[in-house]
Amino acid sequence: MNKSKMLSRLAMMLILSSGVIGAVHASKADHHEFEATLHAPFAADGADQERPEARTFKLAFDFPLLEREQDVQWRLELVSPDGVVVQQWQGVQRIGGKPVDVSIAWDGRADGLILTDGVYLARMQAVTGGETVEQSWDISVGHNPAQVMPAFKALPTSATPVRAAARANGRVVQGAVAATASLPYTVYLGNLHSQTNHSDGGGPLGSCTGAQAPQSAALGPADAYQYAMNKGLDFLMASEHNHMYDGSDSTNASADPAVAKALFQSGLTAAANFNSAHASFLGMYGLEWGVINNGGHMNIFNTTELLGWESNGSGQLIADTLTPKNDYAALYTLMRQRGYVGQFNHPEASGQFLVNGTALGYTADGDQAMALCEVLNTSAFSTNTSETETGRSTYEGACNKALEAGYHVAFSSDQDNHCANWGASYTNRTGVLLPNGTPLTTASMIAAIKARRVFATMDKTSQLILTANGHMMGERFTNSGALNLVANFASSSGKTVSSVKMYEGVPGRNGTVTQLSATASTTITPAVGEHFYYAKITQNDGNILWSAPVWVTQGTGGGTTPPGPTELIVNGGFESGAASWTASAAAITSDTAQAAHAGSGKAKLDGYGSTHTDTLYQSVTIPASATSANLSFWLKVVSSETTTTSAYDTLKVQVRSSANAVLATLATYSNLNKGSTYVQKSFDLSAYKGQTVRIYFEGVEGTMVSTAFLVDDVSLIAQ
């Protein structure tokens, strides 16, 4: 028997002999909170041919250890891409001690009207007993072409062939080479939040229905690491509740502090021994410190000591070091002094991580200690092993509150496993970037987390890396002049991007994070002062990725509006085919019968010599802060008409709303404008600042004689 197993078994035997182990149950201190989740299918299944966008939303409510029944007031809203609520449902649901589901069958319409194509938002708010939970998910309605993304070769991972072979042989690969035009990092994917039988986890899948009585389950850290490694994870954090080392979810008056401390040390030894035997996997062991009730859970990744506040009946501290309960400011100071690194776990925007009465209150010590914020996790009590768990919660609002407070945190995505399905409930992972050639060790992992080279993903096959003027996400740097933000996305499973958003905020402002743009490459000149930016992507399957932020100190010479041009049209030269455009069949072409203005792609509306209508449009959002917005394109009219007086065939250039209402017809061209060369046309669209509009081309052809309208190099520059 190895040393770690012997120490762990001895500690467990001593705890069992104290008689504190009871039936499987959830701790009131750690799990007595209102839980509300929303499952919103990203796409309709198409089963209803008469209502092709129909789908069912599911609201799930639970309040573990609730002593008496109470009402949940809930509201579900469907929000258009323009931010308008187009459909709303609301109700009251009675809950007691068991989970309750509410299903809402949506017919895919709004008050009987067919919705325009786009990525909508399903947004739920649920309130009970003074607690409010908000959840929202993107959903796709109609046809949404893939967003055009910058060319980016995926960073190598442990699944890259040379690394996979080394992984199978238990070898460490040194000096892996990054792909050409990529970045010099390797991505490792894992789960930074789970429990074993050192606290209230490790429940066998056949019987696990919730948190286990502390230290009652059969499976410990070594079992968890083996399971996660077999499931393809690169790392797993066993984050044990710090106040359960006495074998109780309250306080065990007869606890022996030496036994509790020995159990904690046995966990560190178990991780070290597993890592020695499996060089391509990293087992991490540490604490989930705090309680939910008027507190807040946080991981401490690299502590070497048991931190706690409980004492036994003799007044002995059941820990190595006293950390007063709910005193987050004092804990941050200790963590900073010791070099410990932390993560806010499933944070709420109110009532948690209080400092001087302020939720997620800022301290300079806390800013040094806290590196991550859990933006998403799956159901803590899931027994799913096929990566299809639908119970998922997001915490982006709370993480944004931490960022606005001044915390320099990156996003993580974990599973909070309490049952023995470590890392297997869903495809979500936390991605950590290590420099190529760096072995996967606790030290290299902590260094990468401290550098905030981390992204959160719901899809283990996808990557999102934000760069800013060549700086990596996670960096803090000083800038002057223009700032180019680029969301670099790659998917090894062929996923595409349905929506991309850049967000901006101001650290220390305690304000609201706002959307900066809806393009993968955005150039601005920030106002003088402090800023942070991050990218968020929704894939064509509904899975979401969050980059780490960059933090920018903007020097003099900046302004509050973009000083240079910002291109709002994506794929304006049609070199990526129909990407980002909605067009009639065959309207976008690279045929050589008529040359493009530049490159090979162009739009060709009409030209059939018979009654025909072609349309082409792209939706854009013109920033409210823009001082100008100029639309331009190149047009060539090719016609066999000989008349010099009659306009038989026409092309209208219009601005339309997201609902397709005509806001303005900018110009009408016809066969009378035919010529042998392309001519540039331009229009001022500054009147539509702050609006999402469609740049719309409509070609209508009469009978008998052909006229084709060739459009290329469409551009909308905001300044």
XYZ file of C-alpha atoms in Angstrom:
719
model
C 0.000 0.000 0.000
C 1.481 3.401 -0.934
C 1.977 6.129 1.645
C -0.898 8.351 0.487
C -3.440 5.540 0.590
C -2.200 4.444 4.013
C -2.453 7.980 5.428
C -5.866 8.533 3.894
C -7.206 5.197 5.113
C -5.881 5.782 8.643
C -7.474 9.221 8.776
C -10.780 7.882 7.471
C -10.781 5.026 9.998
C -10.263 7.457 12.862
C -13.081 9.678 11.624
C -15.407 6.699 11.192
C -14.631 5.572 14.729
C -15.870 8.910 16.038
C -19.370 8.018 14.860
C -20.043 11.218 12.966
C -20.792 9.612 9.596
C -24.470 9.623 8.786
C -26.750 9.021 5.856
C -26.177 10.688 2.508
C -27.444 14.255 2.690
C -26.589 17.756 1.610
C -24.909 20.251 3.897
C -27.153 23.182 4.745
C -24.119 25.438 5.004
C -22.911 24.514 1.531
C -25.980 23.627 -0.510
C -28.943 25.496 1.012
C -29.463 27.966 -1.800
C -32.069 28.631 -4.453
C -31.132 27.090 -7.775
C -32.803 27.984 -11.063
C -31.612 26.872 -14.474
C -32.886 27.403 -17.997
C -32.523 24.881 -20.784
C -33.102 26.647 -24.105
C -32.378 24.541 -27.213
C -30.161 26.581 -29.487
C -31.839 25.255 -32.631
C -35.238 23.742 -33.341
C -35.308 20.041 -34.122
C -37.457 20.654 -37.219
C -39.947 17.952 -36.264
C -42.905 20.302 -36.697
C -42.979 21.189 -40.385
C -45.730 23.762 -39.897
C -43.776 25.433 -37.099
C -40.136 24.825 -38.017
C -38.751 27.039 -35.229
C -40.829 25.464 -32.443
C -39.019 24.176 -29.372
C -39.566 23.656 -25.649
C -37.882 25.701 -22.938
C -37.385 24.039 -19.572
C -37.087 25.932 -16.301
C -35.768 23.888 -13.373
C -36.120 25.058 -9.758
C -34.626 23.545 -6.621
C -33.952 24.657 -3.064
C -32.120 21.897 -1.167
C -33.000 21.515 2.505
C -35.928 23.922 2.259
C -37.905 23.583 5.481
C -41.256 24.769 4.159
C -42.832 25.253 0.750
C -42.639 28.642 -0.908
C -43.474 30.284 -4.219
C -41.107 31.011 -7.082
C -42.101 33.911 -9.300
C -40.567 33.435 -12.716
C -40.426 35.269 -16.011
C -39.038 34.110 -19.342
C -38.383 36.600 -22.122
C -37.389 36.175 -25.738
C -35.201 39.082 -26.811
C -34.502 39.984 -30.445
C -31.017 40.742 -31.790
C -31.985 44.424 -31.438
C -32.630 44.019 -27.715
C -36.433 44.131 -27.992
C -38.564 41.698 -25.965
C -40.732 39.967 -28.577
C -42.341 37.294 -26.386
C -42.820 36.855 -22.652
C -44.100 34.169 -20.298
C -44.481 34.374 -16.535
C -45.909 32.393 -13.682
C -45.695 31.221 -10.086
C -44.402 27.772 -9.129
C -44.623 26.183 -5.694
C -41.439 24.417 -4.547
C -40.634 22.275 -1.549
C -37.820 19.865 -0.906
C -37.665 18.370 -4.397
C -36.664 19.753 -7.800
C -39.508 21.097 -9.943
C -39.514 21.576 -13.722
C -41.628 23.991 -15.754
C -41.896 23.348 -19.499
C -42.852 26.077 -21.958
C -43.780 24.995 -25.463
C -42.910 27.802 -27.872
C -44.392 27.749 -31.360
C -41.423 29.571 -32.870
C -43.369 32.767 -33.419
C -44.136 36.014 -31.619
C -47.859 36.588 -31.220
C -48.415 34.474 -34.305
C -45.917 36.388 -36.430
C -42.892 34.781 -38.047
C -39.682 36.147 -36.584
C -36.859 37.482 -38.708
C -33.709 35.395 -38.828
C -31.146 36.013 -36.136
C -29.590 34.956 -32.855
C -32.103 35.709 -30.096
C -31.727 35.596 -26.322
C -33.854 33.461 -23.999
C -33.674 35.222 -20.620
C -35.093 33.883 -17.355
C -35.498 35.564 -13.992
C -36.684 33.597 -10.964
C -37.295 35.060 -7.502
C -38.076 33.378 -4.188
C -37.535 34.376 -0.571
C -35.530 37.434 -1.522
C -33.152 35.450 -3.756
C -33.002 36.238 -7.471
C -31.442 34.077 -10.163
C -31.015 35.198 -13.764
C -29.984 32.899 -16.597
C -29.822 33.546 -20.334
C -28.868 31.583 -23.430
C -28.590 32.417 -27.113
C -30.935 30.631 -29.496
C -30.903 30.559 -33.286
C -34.022 31.448 -35.262
C -34.116 30.877 -39.006
C -31.021 30.893 -41.171
C -27.946 32.394 -39.561
C -24.825 32.240 -41.715
C -21.517 31.588 -40.023
C -19.571 34.646 -38.935
C -16.336 35.293 -40.760
C -13.461 34.808 -38.335
C -9.778 35.694 -38.658
C -7.579 32.914 -39.991
C -6.218 31.066 -36.968
C -4.599 27.670 -36.659
C -5.599 25.816 -33.510
C -2.977 25.648 -30.798
C -1.623 22.162 -30.078
C -3.311 20.188 -27.304
C -2.706 16.876 -25.570
C -4.828 15.383 -28.367
C -2.321 16.560 -31.005
C -0.865 13.319 -32.482
C 2.661 13.611 -31.078
C 1.307 14.532 -27.674
C -1.393 11.875 -27.740
C 1.241 9.218 -28.402
C 3.328 10.499 -25.532
C 0.244 10.577 -23.328
C -0.464 6.921 -24.101
C 3.142 6.013 -23.245
C 3.205 8.129 -20.104
C 5.977 10.399 -21.421
C 6.415 14.149 -21.175
C 6.843 15.864 -24.545
C 9.439 18.623 -24.529
C 9.633 21.398 -27.073
C 6.373 20.905 -28.963
C 6.322 23.228 -31.968
C 3.424 25.627 -32.465
C 1.600 25.650 -35.770
C 2.713 28.176 -38.345
C 1.151 31.607 -37.802
C -0.146 30.421 -34.450
C 0.968 31.272 -30.907
C 3.734 29.542 -28.905
C 1.441 27.801 -26.445
C -0.106 24.395 -25.867
C -3.686 24.143 -24.586
C -4.515 21.853 -21.669
C -8.174 21.179 -20.893
C -9.634 20.122 -17.580
C -11.911 20.714 -14.609
C -10.905 22.947 -11.697
C -13.824 22.210 -9.371
C -14.829 18.821 -7.942
C -15.125 16.915 -4.674
C -14.151 13.447 -3.464
C -14.696 11.518 -0.239
C -12.350 13.892 1.571
C -15.439 16.095 1.869
C -18.935 15.566 0.409
C -18.130 14.024 -2.983
C -17.165 10.675 -4.451
C -20.675 9.213 -4.483
C -21.074 6.048 -6.610
C -22.998 6.791 -9.794
C -25.595 4.111 -9.119
C -26.776 5.707 -5.887
C -25.579 9.319 -5.921
C -28.434 11.825 -5.782
C -26.715 14.735 -4.069
C -23.928 15.733 -1.753
C -22.618 12.903 0.385
C -22.326 12.984 4.139
C -18.760 14.191 4.718
C -16.231 11.398 4.170
C -18.913 8.734 3.802
C -18.356 7.849 0.134
C -15.973 5.217 -1.177
C -14.035 7.152 -3.806
C -11.171 9.517 -3.096
C -8.734 11.793 -4.954
C -6.725 9.037 -6.660
C -9.959 7.506 -7.986
C -11.026 10.907 -9.280
C -7.739 11.531 -11.074
C -7.812 8.113 -12.719
C -11.409 8.583 -13.865
C -10.762 12.062 -15.272
C -7.611 10.928 -17.068
C -9.495 8.005 -18.611
C -12.118 10.491 -19.836
C -9.454 12.498 -21.660
C -9.004 15.409 -19.270
C -5.528 16.862 -18.821
C -6.068 17.978 -15.228
C -8.553 17.716 -12.374
C -8.776 19.767 -9.194
C -10.100 18.015 -6.086
C -11.414 21.081 -4.252
C -12.527 19.787 -0.856
C -14.763 21.780 1.487
C -12.378 23.160 4.086
C -14.768 22.768 7.038
C -15.550 19.071 6.457
C -12.181 17.630 7.463
C -13.704 16.949 10.881
C -16.125 14.515 9.218
C -19.100 16.814 9.741
C -20.991 19.436 7.796
C -21.441 21.409 11.010
C -18.833 21.218 13.792
C -17.688 17.922 15.305
C -16.991 18.689 18.956
C -14.994 15.475 19.369
C -12.837 15.942 16.281
C -9.102 15.360 16.562
C -7.272 18.188 14.750
C -4.353 15.877 13.988
C -6.647 13.523 12.097
C -8.182 16.348 10.051
C -4.779 17.762 9.167
C -3.474 14.305 8.281
C -6.391 13.774 5.899
C -5.604 17.040 4.131
C -1.925 16.126 3.822
C -2.878 12.694 2.475
C -4.713 14.452 -0.340
C -1.615 16.423 -1.297
C 0.367 13.187 -1.235
C -2.228 11.385 -3.363
C -1.965 14.091 -6.022
C 1.837 14.045 -5.972
C 1.985 10.259 -6.239
C -0.515 10.150 -9.092
C 1.391 12.821 -10.972
C 4.668 10.953 -10.537
C 3.111 7.901 -12.155
C 1.241 9.800 -14.912
C 3.445 12.523 -16.372
C 0.875 13.661 -18.946
C -1.890 14.306 -16.390
C -2.042 16.765 -13.507
C -3.908 15.918 -10.344
C -4.468 19.032 -8.230
C -5.559 19.056 -4.608
C -6.720 21.985 -2.502
C -9.647 23.627 -0.784
C -13.076 24.993 -1.548
C -13.144 27.537 1.247
C -16.269 29.076 2.753
C -19.972 28.373 2.966
C -22.884 29.387 0.761
C -25.089 30.848 3.486
C -24.032 34.512 3.733
C -20.622 33.557 2.426
C -19.398 32.322 -0.929
C -17.339 29.377 -2.123
C -13.857 29.920 -3.491
C -11.117 27.533 -4.554
C -7.608 27.840 -3.193
C -5.544 25.911 -5.710
C -2.092 25.686 -4.193
C -2.478 25.803 -0.434
C -0.144 23.510 1.488
C -2.064 23.860 4.749
C -5.584 23.279 5.988
C -7.322 26.622 6.499
C -10.361 26.777 8.756
C -12.333 28.398 11.551
C -13.878 25.503 13.486
C -12.725 24.352 16.927
C -13.565 21.176 18.806
C -15.036 20.958 22.283
C -11.605 21.529 23.808
C -11.115 24.745 21.880
C -8.548 23.255 19.500
C -8.544 24.607 15.960
C -9.462 21.865 13.469
C -7.023 23.237 10.907
C -3.425 24.311 10.501
C -4.165 28.025 10.271
C -7.097 30.084 11.498
C -9.048 31.863 8.752
C -12.175 33.405 10.306
C -15.446 32.345 8.686
C -16.749 34.779 6.054
C -13.841 37.198 6.572
C -12.807 37.399 2.954
C -10.609 40.469 3.350
C -8.467 38.683 5.939
C -8.338 35.537 3.808
C -7.200 37.518 0.770
C -4.383 39.015 2.818
C -3.219 35.595 3.989
C -3.397 34.243 0.432
C -1.347 37.139 -0.877
C 1.244 36.634 1.853
C 1.471 32.885 1.172
C 1.323 33.164 -2.630
C -1.943 31.206 -2.815
C -4.100 31.525 -5.934
C -7.902 31.409 -5.940
C -11.082 31.179 -7.987
C -14.557 32.547 -7.284
C -16.825 29.484 -7.492
C -20.389 29.813 -8.870
C -20.520 33.428 -7.634
C -23.671 35.459 -7.131
C -23.742 39.207 -7.739
C -25.304 39.900 -4.340
C -24.788 38.554 -0.839
C -21.479 36.766 -1.448
C -17.775 37.511 -0.907
C -18.627 40.501 1.262
C -15.937 43.048 2.066
C -17.120 45.995 4.166
C -20.679 44.962 3.365
C -20.144 45.001 -0.410
C -20.680 41.865 -2.475
C -17.514 40.941 -4.357
C -15.896 43.867 -2.602
C -12.431 44.773 -3.819
C -9.177 44.664 -1.896
C -5.679 44.986 -3.306
C -4.707 41.719 -1.621
C -7.733 40.008 -3.124
C -6.791 41.288 -6.556
C -3.394 39.612 -6.231
C -4.851 36.366 -4.891
C -7.955 35.807 -7.034
C -7.135 34.836 -10.617
C -10.262 33.092 -11.950
C -14.031 33.443 -11.906
C -16.212 30.443 -12.693
C -18.478 31.691 -15.476
C -20.277 28.366 -16.009
C -20.670 25.010 -14.355
C -22.867 21.975 -14.694
C -25.216 20.530 -12.101
C -23.199 19.647 -8.998
C -25.153 16.438 -8.486
C -25.258 15.204 -12.076
C -24.605 11.518 -12.711
C -24.359 12.014 -16.474
C -21.325 10.309 -18.026
C -22.071 10.977 -21.715
C -21.323 14.733 -21.643
C -24.979 15.616 -22.288
C -26.031 17.179 -18.964
C -28.657 19.891 -19.560
C -28.517 21.364 -16.056
C -26.031 24.207 -16.487
C -25.696 27.614 -14.835
C -23.906 30.765 -15.941
C -22.402 33.437 -13.716
C -21.220 36.005 -16.237
C -23.057 38.821 -14.461
C -21.259 38.155 -11.175
C -17.905 37.753 -12.916
C -18.464 41.070 -14.672
C -19.226 42.632 -11.297
C -15.866 41.358 -10.044
C -14.115 42.779 -13.119
C -15.791 46.159 -12.673
C -14.836 46.105 -8.985
C -11.218 45.892 -10.076
C -10.433 42.184 -9.866
C -8.163 40.883 -12.611
C -9.884 37.539 -13.150
C -10.138 35.274 -16.179
C -13.133 33.031 -16.859
C -13.215 29.305 -16.101
C -15.799 26.590 -16.831
C -16.094 23.653 -14.434
C -18.412 20.869 -13.287
C -18.483 20.929 -9.449
C -18.778 17.127 -9.500
C -20.004 15.541 -6.270
C -20.814 12.193 -7.861
C -18.131 9.952 -9.350
C -18.344 11.367 -12.894
C -15.408 13.739 -12.670
C -15.307 15.828 -15.859
C -17.822 13.631 -17.700
C -21.159 15.404 -17.229
C -20.717 17.801 -20.170
C -18.184 18.876 -22.801
C -17.294 22.062 -20.927
C -13.693 22.609 -19.866
C -11.298 25.232 -18.613
C -8.511 25.760 -21.136
C -5.069 26.708 -19.804
C -2.184 27.799 -22.052
C 1.335 26.654 -21.176
C 4.377 27.757 -23.181
C 5.375 25.079 -25.679
C 7.832 22.619 -24.209
C 6.778 23.300 -20.613
C 5.925 20.124 -18.666
C 2.449 19.956 -17.150
C 3.140 20.409 -13.436
C 1.497 22.133 -10.505
C 4.048 24.933 -10.763
C 3.506 25.508 -14.509
C -0.271 25.335 -14.072
C -0.278 27.897 -11.261
C 2.031 30.160 -13.270
C -0.349 30.047 -16.258
C -3.371 30.737 -14.050
C -1.577 33.667 -12.413
C -0.856 34.980 -15.929
C -4.596 34.574 -16.725
C -3.758 32.566 -19.878
C -7.090 30.803 -19.503
C -10.309 30.514 -21.496
C -13.676 28.981 -20.645
C -15.387 26.728 -23.164
C -18.527 24.643 -23.337
C -16.921 22.662 -26.164
C -13.702 20.788 -25.436
C -12.858 20.766 -29.165
C -12.814 24.567 -29.532
C -10.446 27.369 -28.576
C -10.838 31.132 -28.150
C -7.744 33.295 -27.771
C -8.053 37.083 -27.537
C -5.140 39.209 -28.687
C -4.767 42.982 -28.501
C -2.081 44.692 -30.569
C -0.176 41.418 -30.347
C -0.595 41.083 -26.581
C -2.022 37.834 -25.229
C -5.251 37.645 -23.266
C -4.543 37.931 -19.554
C -1.917 40.624 -20.050
C -1.906 44.108 -18.542
C -0.185 46.697 -20.704
C 0.031 50.369 -21.525
C -1.194 51.548 -24.903
C -1.361 54.751 -26.890
C -3.263 55.275 -30.091
C -5.334 52.580 -31.750
C -6.063 49.211 -30.157
C -6.882 46.204 -32.346
C -8.794 43.439 -30.555
C -8.928 40.070 -32.319
C -10.968 37.020 -31.288
C -9.031 34.011 -32.578
C -11.236 30.917 -32.822
C -10.507 27.355 -33.847
C -12.532 24.145 -33.734
C -11.185 20.667 -34.378
C -14.730 19.327 -34.774
C -15.839 21.661 -37.563
C -17.947 24.043 -35.488
C -18.564 27.535 -36.822
C -19.406 30.822 -35.113
C -22.993 32.070 -35.008
C -22.215 35.220 -33.038
C -19.140 36.982 -31.731
C -19.170 39.847 -29.248
C -16.487 42.053 -27.767
C -17.162 43.472 -24.306
C -15.566 46.404 -22.516
C -15.476 47.709 -18.976
C -13.512 49.847 -16.552
C -11.810 48.217 -13.554
C -12.686 49.944 -10.292
C -15.653 51.801 -11.755
C -18.217 49.419 -10.229
C -20.377 50.031 -13.262
C -21.756 47.929 -16.099
C -19.874 45.901 -18.679
C -21.158 46.763 -22.164
C -20.903 45.284 -25.630
C -18.279 47.021 -27.724
C -18.793 45.314 -31.084
C -20.164 42.270 -32.860
C -17.119 41.574 -35.008
C -14.117 39.326 -34.471
C -11.674 42.129 -35.218
C -12.336 45.535 -33.711
C -10.109 48.602 -33.777
C -10.704 51.479 -31.372
C -8.773 54.124 -29.507
C -9.852 53.912 -25.867
C -10.319 56.970 -23.698
C -7.366 57.801 -21.480
C -7.462 55.597 -18.396
C -8.053 51.986 -17.397
C -10.027 49.467 -19.467
C -10.609 45.747 -19.872
C -11.905 43.831 -22.886
C -12.937 40.233 -23.503
C -14.479 38.190 -26.307
C -17.466 35.848 -26.199
C -18.436 33.463 -28.978
C -21.551 31.362 -29.530
C -21.020 28.397 -31.841
C -23.505 27.054 -34.357
C -24.467 24.366 -31.818
C -25.157 26.900 -29.055
C -22.027 26.200 -27.030
C -20.285 29.314 -25.733
C -16.649 30.294 -25.227
C -15.242 33.167 -23.173
C -11.724 34.525 -23.587
C -9.716 35.929 -20.728
C -9.750 39.726 -20.649
C -6.912 42.041 -21.481
C -6.364 45.060 -19.235
C -5.251 48.253 -20.938
C -3.919 51.477 -19.477
C -4.520 53.985 -22.252
C -2.084 56.878 -22.424
C -2.652 60.377 -23.737
C -3.668 60.887 -27.316
C -6.750 58.716 -27.080
C -10.371 59.675 -27.358
C -13.723 58.299 -26.442
C -14.560 57.351 -30.018
C -12.686 55.366 -32.638
C -10.117 57.679 -34.259
C -9.692 55.472 -37.293
C -12.077 53.528 -39.453
C -13.972 50.545 -38.091
C -15.292 48.203 -40.762
C -18.811 46.997 -39.947
C -19.398 44.871 -43.037
C -17.962 41.365 -42.874
C -16.864 39.632 -46.082
C -17.670 42.703 -48.164
C -15.636 41.348 -51.075
C -17.493 37.998 -51.085
C -14.188 36.135 -51.034
C -15.637 33.831 -48.362
C -18.704 33.072 -50.434
C -22.007 33.820 -48.741
C -20.547 33.994 -45.222
C -22.250 36.783 -43.186
C -24.658 37.534 -46.063
C -28.233 36.453 -46.648
C -28.723 36.109 -50.383
C -30.873 34.536 -53.068
C -29.628 31.265 -54.496
C -26.638 31.733 -56.819
C -26.525 35.475 -56.150
C -22.991 35.236 -54.784
C -20.611 33.803 -57.321
C -17.012 33.590 -58.466
C -17.779 32.743 -62.092
C -15.476 34.299 -64.659
C -18.093 35.392 -67.195
C -17.932 38.829 -65.594
C -14.901 39.805 -63.535
C -15.180 40.902 -59.936
C -14.047 44.379 -58.990
C -11.282 42.772 -56.942
C -10.454 39.181 -56.122
C -12.774 36.529 -57.509
C -15.992 36.832 -55.504
C -18.872 39.180 -56.218
C -22.650 39.423 -55.981
C -24.615 39.073 -59.198
C -28.270 40.033 -58.945
C -30.493 39.033 -61.869
C -29.251 38.626 -65.444
C -31.620 35.830 -66.493
C -33.610 37.582 -69.247
C -36.893 36.710 -67.548
C -39.005 37.955 -64.670
C -36.838 37.501 -61.612
C -36.029 39.055 -58.219
C -32.760 38.622 -56.288
C -32.026 39.980 -52.826
C -28.859 40.404 -50.800
C -28.428 41.827 -47.311
C -26.282 41.917 -44.198
C -27.245 43.089 -40.698
C -24.937 45.575 -38.990
C -24.991 47.552 -35.757
C -23.807 51.139 -36.139
C -22.255 52.300 -32.841
C -24.129 55.044 -31.052
C -20.769 56.729 -30.408
C -19.870 56.951 -34.097
C -19.370 60.426 -35.517
C -19.829 59.172 -39.065
C -20.956 56.050 -40.904
C -20.257 55.765 -44.614
C -21.607 53.005 -46.854
C -19.833 52.344 -50.137
C -19.791 49.636 -52.794
C -18.720 49.110 -56.381
C -21.433 48.594 -58.994
C -21.359 47.452 -62.597
C -24.571 47.150 -64.612
C -24.402 44.701 -67.520
C -27.475 44.894 -69.767
C -28.630 43.791 -73.207
C -31.310 46.469 -73.153
C -30.907 49.098 -75.895
C -33.401 51.666 -74.665
C -32.086 54.993 -73.409
C -35.338 56.101 -71.796
C -37.076 53.165 -70.062
C -35.952 51.515 -66.812
C -37.140 47.951 -67.258
C -34.802 46.368 -64.697
C -33.959 47.964 -61.346
C -31.650 47.623 -58.369
C -32.744 49.277 -55.130
C -30.209 49.975 -52.380
C -32.053 50.247 -49.098
C -31.689 50.486 -45.354
C -34.131 48.151 -43.642
C -34.924 47.377 -40.031
C -34.296 43.998 -38.438
C -37.981 43.319 -39.047
C -37.332 44.025 -42.755
C -39.274 47.275 -42.887
C -37.842 49.746 -45.417
C -36.318 52.674 -43.526
C -34.869 54.375 -46.602
C -34.213 53.738 -50.282
C -30.782 55.218 -50.814
C -30.746 54.871 -54.601
C -32.369 53.059 -57.513
C -30.255 51.938 -60.466
C -31.472 50.399 -63.705
C -30.520 49.182 -67.139
C -30.075 52.868 -68.007
C -26.924 52.841 -65.830
C -25.225 50.076 -67.786
C -21.526 50.386 -68.463
C -18.298 48.484 -68.987
C -16.601 49.298 -65.673
C -17.324 49.283 -61.972
C -18.345 52.600 -60.401
C -18.126 53.299 -56.664
C -21.258 54.500 -54.876
C -21.350 55.929 -51.353
C -23.962 57.072 -48.826
C -24.035 58.658 -45.383
C -25.711 56.379 -42.809
C -24.942 58.431 -39.697
C -28.684 58.906 -39.187
C -28.837 55.251 -38.117
C -26.280 55.458 -35.304
C -27.161 53.207 -32.392
C -29.377 50.989 -34.549
C -29.094 47.510 -35.980
C -30.090 47.705 -39.640
C -29.927 45.674 -42.810
C -27.905 46.890 -45.780
C -30.264 45.605 -48.450
C -29.928 45.176 -52.229
C -32.998 44.193 -54.267
C -32.700 43.481 -57.983
C -35.897 43.177 -60.034
C -35.667 42.036 -63.650
C -38.393 42.355 -66.271
C -39.159 39.998 -69.142
C -37.225 39.067 -72.272
C -33.938 41.033 -72.074
C -31.302 40.439 -69.405
C -29.774 42.933 -67.010
C -27.331 41.900 -64.295
C -26.323 44.098 -61.369
C -22.793 43.252 -60.172
C -21.993 44.397 -56.626
C -18.571 44.061 -54.997
C -16.401 45.382 -52.159
C -19.256 46.538 -49.944
C -18.017 48.585 -47.003
C -19.565 50.415 -44.070
C -16.990 52.470 -42.192
C -17.876 53.893 -38.792
C -15.657 56.540 -37.246
